[in-house]
């Protein structure tokens, strides 16, 4: 059994991911306010008070074995050395744009080598060495979809559970342009979908939890 000597906002968020719960669901599971969960996502270093420490202990101890195994894997990744790249090299970083327009969110349909042949995701692009993540977010969205956007909020970062790439997530507001497939080599389509329908296109267990919270808040 993995023992957390002291829970932090970061570890609490890892437990939330292991349980595969959205912010509201996790808050209800703990019996606390949603804003408290949101605060953990905003400040990973925050240390919950003693009563909350005990509550998180209990939730972890009562979690199903599969969830506890996922937590152990997430914890191992989180505690792994941050720099495992060769000297002089830079770890691959990707900017993810969660672009909202009224009640819709912008998605692109990637060509995939998997069985399905396609994968839906948010517009994304590699952050160039020395470049700013915010700049890459706006640039790649325009290059992929023809949509102009502006960064509204940094939603956080994580190692992607499927690719293992370090991803920086940004909530963006729509400015102008029609959603078109401007990168036919990589994508099949680009389109607006209702925010509450995003989990129908992207498996909910792979969506960064703050994204789900942001989409819920915007509706």
CSV table of C-alpha atoms in Angstrom, one decimal:
chain,number,residue,atom,x,y,z
A,1,UNK,CA,0.0,0.0,0.0
A,2,UNK,CA,1.3,3.4,-0.9
A,3,UNK,CA,1.3,5.8,2.0
A,4,UNK,CA,1.0,9.6,1.6
A,5,UNK,CA,2.6,11.2,4.6
A,6,UNK,CA,1.1,14.5,3.7
A,7,UNK,CA,-1.4,15.3,1.0
A,8,UNK,CA,-0.9,18.2,-1.2
A,9,UNK,CA,-3.1,19.7,-3.9
A,10,UNK,CA,-1.0,17.8,-6.4
A,11,UNK,CA,-1.5,14.4,-4.7
A,12,UNK,CA,-5.2,15.1,-4.2
A,13,UNK,CA,-5.6,15.8,-8.0
A,14,UNK,CA,-3.7,12.5,-8.7
A,15,UNK,CA,-6.2,10.7,-6.5
A,16,UNK,CA,-9.1,12.4,-8.4
A,17,UNK,CA,-7.6,11.3,-11.7
A,18,UNK,CA,-7.2,7.7,-10.4
A,19,UNK,CA,-10.8,7.7,-9.4
A,20,UNK,CA,-11.8,9.1,-12.8
A,21,UNK,CA,-14.0,11.8,-11.3
A,22,UNK,CA,-14.8,15.3,-12.4
A,23,UNK,CA,-14.4,18.2,-10.0
A,24,UNK,CA,-18.1,18.2,-8.9
A,25,UNK,CA,-18.1,14.4,-8.6
A,26,UNK,CA,-14.8,14.4,-6.6
A,27,UNK,CA,-16.1,17.2,-4.3
A,28,UNK,CA,-19.3,15.3,-3.7
A,29,UNK,CA,-17.3,12.1,-3.0
A,30,UNK,CA,-15.3,13.9,-0.4
A,31,UNK,CA,-18.3,16.0,0.9
A,32,UNK,CA,-16.5,19.3,0.3
A,33,UNK,CA,-17.1,22.4,-1.9
A,34,UNK,CA,-16.2,22.3,-5.6
A,35,UNK,CA,-14.1,25.5,-5.1
A,36,UNK,CA,-11.8,23.5,-2.8
A,37,UNK,CA,-11.1,21.0,-5.5
A,38,UNK,CA,-10.6,23.8,-8.0
A,39,UNK,CA,-8.1,25.4,-5.6
A,40,UNK,CA,-6.0,22.2,-5.6
A,41,UNK,CA,-5.8,22.3,-9.4
A,42,UNK,CA,-4.8,26.0,-9.2
A,43,UNK,CA,-2.1,25.5,-6.6
A,44,UNK,CA,-0.5,22.0,-6.6
A,45,UNK,CA,1.7,22.9,-3.5
A,46,UNK,CA,-1.2,23.8,-1.2
A,47,UNK,CA,-1.4,21.6,1.9
A,48,UNK,CA,-5.0,20.8,3.0
A,49,UNK,CA,-5.8,21.1,6.7
A,50,UNK,CA,-5.6,18.1,9.1
A,51,UNK,CA,-9.3,17.2,8.8
A,52,UNK,CA,-9.0,17.2,5.0
A,53,UNK,CA,-5.8,15.1,5.2
A,54,UNK,CA,-7.7,12.4,7.2
A,55,UNK,CA,-10.6,12.6,4.7
A,56,UNK,CA,-8.3,12.0,1.8
A,57,UNK,CA,-6.7,9.1,3.6
A,58,UNK,CA,-10.1,7.5,4.1
A,59,UNK,CA,-11.1,8.0,0.4
A,60,UNK,CA,-7.9,6.5,-0.7
A,61,UNK,CA,-8.1,3.5,1.6
A,62,UNK,CA,-11.7,2.8,0.5
A,63,UNK,CA,-10.9,3.2,-3.2
A,64,UNK,CA,-11.3,0.1,-5.5
A,65,UNK,CA,-8.1,-1.8,-6.1
A,66,UNK,CA,-8.0,-0.7,-9.8
A,67,UNK,CA,-8.2,3.0,-8.7
A,68,UNK,CA,-5.4,2.5,-6.1
A,69,UNK,CA,-3.3,0.9,-8.8
A,70,UNK,CA,-3.8,3.8,-11.1
A,71,UNK,CA,-2.9,6.2,-8.3
A,72,UNK,CA,0.3,4.3,-7.7
A,73,UNK,CA,1.2,4.6,-11.4
A,74,UNK,CA,0.4,8.3,-11.5
A,75,UNK,CA,2.4,8.8,-8.3
A,76,UNK,CA,5.4,7.0,-9.7
A,77,UNK,CA,5.3,9.1,-12.8
A,78,UNK,CA,4.9,12.3,-10.8
A,79,UNK,CA,7.9,11.4,-8.6
A,80,UNK,CA,10.1,10.3,-11.5
A,81,UNK,CA,13.1,12.5,-12.2
A,82,UNK,CA,12.0,15.5,-14.2
A,83,UNK,CA,14.9,15.6,-16.5
A,84,UNK,CA,15.6,12.2,-18.2
A,85,UNK,CA,16.6,13.7,-21.6
A,86,UNK,CA,20.2,13.7,-22.8
A,87,UNK,CA,22.4,16.7,-22.0
A,88,UNK,CA,21.6,19.6,-24.2
A,89,UNK,CA,18.3,18.2,-25.3
A,90,UNK,CA,14.9,19.6,-24.4
A,91,UNK,CA,11.9,17.5,-23.4
A,92,UNK,CA,9.0,17.5,-25.8
A,93,UNK,CA,6.3,19.9,-24.8
A,94,UNK,CA,2.9,20.3,-26.4
A,95,UNK,CA,0.4,23.2,-26.2
A,96,UNK,CA,-3.3,22.2,-26.0
A,97,UNK,CA,-6.0,24.8,-26.9
A,98,UNK,CA,-9.4,24.4,-25.4
A,99,UNK,CA,-11.2,27.0,-27.6
A,100,UNK,CA,-14.8,27.8,-26.6
A,101,UNK,CA,-17.4,29.7,-28.6
A,102,UNK,CA,-20.8,30.2,-26.9
A,103,UNK,CA,-21.9,26.7,-26.1
A,104,UNK,CA,-19.4,24.9,-28.4
A,105,UNK,CA,-15.8,23.7,-28.2
A,106,UNK,CA,-13.4,23.3,-31.0
A,107,UNK,CA,-12.1,19.8,-31.9
A,108,UNK,CA,-9.9,18.3,-34.6
A,109,UNK,CA,-10.1,14.8,-36.0
A,110,UNK,CA,-6.6,13.3,-36.3
A,111,UNK,CA,-5.4,10.6,-38.6
A,112,UNK,CA,-4.4,7.6,-36.4
A,113,UNK,CA,-2.6,4.4,-36.9
A,114,UNK,CA,-4.9,2.6,-34.4
A,115,UNK,CA,-7.8,0.3,-35.2
A,116,UNK,CA,-10.3,3.2,-35.4
A,117,UNK,CA,-8.1,5.1,-37.9
A,118,UNK,CA,-9.1,8.5,-36.3
A,119,UNK,CA,-8.8,10.2,-33.0
A,120,UNK,CA,-10.7,13.3,-31.8
A,121,UNK,CA,-8.8,15.9,-29.7
A,122,UNK,CA,-8.3,19.5,-29.0
A,123,UNK,CA,-6.0,21.5,-31.3
A,124,UNK,CA,-2.4,21.0,-30.3
A,125,UNK,CA,1.1,21.7,-31.4
A,126,UNK,CA,4.7,21.3,-30.3
A,127,UNK,CA,6.2,24.2,-28.3
A,128,UNK,CA,9.5,25.2,-30.0
A,129,UNK,CA,12.6,25.3,-27.8
A,130,UNK,CA,12.7,28.7,-26.2
A,131,UNK,CA,9.2,29.5,-27.3
A,132,UNK,CA,6.2,30.5,-25.2
A,133,UNK,CA,3.4,28.0,-24.7
A,134,UNK,CA,0.8,30.7,-25.1
A,135,UNK,CA,2.2,31.7,-28.5
A,136,UNK,CA,2.3,28.0,-29.7
A,137,UNK,CA,-1.4,27.6,-28.6
A,138,UNK,CA,-2.7,30.5,-30.6
A,139,UNK,CA,-0.4,29.7,-33.6
A,140,UNK,CA,-1.2,26.0,-33.9
A,141,UNK,CA,-4.9,26.5,-33.5
A,142,UNK,CA,-4.9,29.0,-36.4
A,143,UNK,CA,-2.6,26.7,-38.5
A,144,UNK,CA,-4.8,23.6,-37.9
A,145,UNK,CA,-8.3,25.0,-38.0
A,146,UNK,CA,-8.2,28.6,-39.4
A,147,UNK,CA,-9.7,29.8,-36.1
A,148,UNK,CA,-8.2,32.9,-34.4
A,149,UNK,CA,-8.3,32.6,-30.6
A,150,UNK,CA,-6.8,34.3,-27.5
A,151,UNK,CA,-5.6,32.6,-24.4
A,152,UNK,CA,-7.9,33.2,-21.4
A,153,UNK,CA,-6.5,30.9,-18.7
A,154,UNK,CA,-3.7,28.4,-18.1
A,155,UNK,CA,-5.5,25.2,-17.0
A,156,UNK,CA,-2.3,23.4,-15.9
A,157,UNK,CA,0.0,20.7,-17.2
A,158,UNK,CA,0.5,17.0,-17.0
A,159,UNK,CA,2.2,14.0,-18.6
A,160,UNK,CA,-0.4,12.7,-21.0
A,161,UNK,CA,-1.6,9.3,-19.8
A,162,UNK,CA,-1.4,7.8,-23.3
A,163,UNK,CA,1.6,9.5,-25.0
A,164,UNK,CA,3.7,10.4,-21.9
A,165,UNK,CA,4.3,13.9,-23.5
A,166,UNK,CA,4.3,17.0,-21.2
A,167,UNK,CA,1.2,18.9,-22.1
A,168,UNK,CA,0.3,22.5,-21.3
A,169,UNK,CA,-3.4,23.2,-21.4
A,170,UNK,CA,-5.0,26.6,-22.1
A,171,UNK,CA,-8.6,27.8,-22.1
A,172,UNK,CA,-9.0,30.1,-25.1
A,173,UNK,CA,-11.8,32.3,-26.3
A,174,UNK,CA,-12.9,32.4,-30.0
A,175,UNK,CA,-12.1,35.6,-31.9
A,176,UNK,CA,-12.8,35.0,-35.6
A,177,UNK,CA,-12.6,32.5,-38.4
A,178,UNK,CA,-14.5,29.4,-39.6
A,179,UNK,CA,-13.5,25.9,-38.4
A,180,UNK,CA,-11.8,24.3,-41.4
A,181,UNK,CA,-9.3,21.5,-41.8
A,182,UNK,CA,-6.2,23.5,-42.6
A,183,UNK,CA,-3.8,20.6,-42.0
A,184,UNK,CA,-4.9,17.8,-44.3
A,185,UNK,CA,-1.7,15.9,-43.7
A,186,UNK,CA,-2.4,15.4,-40.0
A,187,UNK,CA,-6.1,15.9,-39.7
A,188,UNK,CA,-9.3,14.6,-41.3
A,189,UNK,CA,-11.7,17.3,-40.0
A,190,UNK,CA,-12.1,20.3,-37.7
A,191,UNK,CA,-15.5,21.2,-36.2
A,192,UNK,CA,-17.3,22.8,-33.3
A,193,UNK,CA,-19.2,20.4,-31.0
A,194,UNK,CA,-21.4,21.1,-28.0
A,195,UNK,CA,-19.3,21.4,-24.8
A,196,UNK,CA,-21.4,18.8,-23.0
A,197,UNK,CA,-20.8,16.4,-26.0
A,198,UNK,CA,-17.0,16.5,-25.8
A,199,UNK,CA,-16.8,13.2,-23.8
A,200,UNK,CA,-18.6,11.5,-26.7
A,201,UNK,CA,-15.7,12.4,-29.0
A,202,UNK,CA,-12.8,12.0,-26.5
A,203,UNK,CA,-12.7,9.2,-23.8
A,204,UNK,CA,-13.5,11.0,-20.6
A,205,UNK,CA,-10.8,9.2,-18.6
A,206,UNK,CA,-8.2,10.7,-20.9
A,207,UNK,CA,-9.4,14.3,-20.6
A,208,UNK,CA,-7.5,16.5,-18.2
A,209,UNK,CA,-9.8,17.1,-15.3
A,210,UNK,CA,-9.5,20.9,-15.3
A,211,UNK,CA,-10.8,20.9,-18.9
A,212,UNK,CA,-14.0,19.2,-17.8
A,213,UNK,CA,-14.4,21.7,-15.0
A,214,UNK,CA,-13.8,24.6,-17.4
A,215,UNK,CA,-16.3,23.4,-19.9
A,216,UNK,CA,-18.9,22.9,-17.2
A,217,UNK,CA,-18.3,26.4,-15.9
A,218,UNK,CA,-18.7,28.0,-19.3
A,219,UNK,CA,-22.2,26.4,-19.9
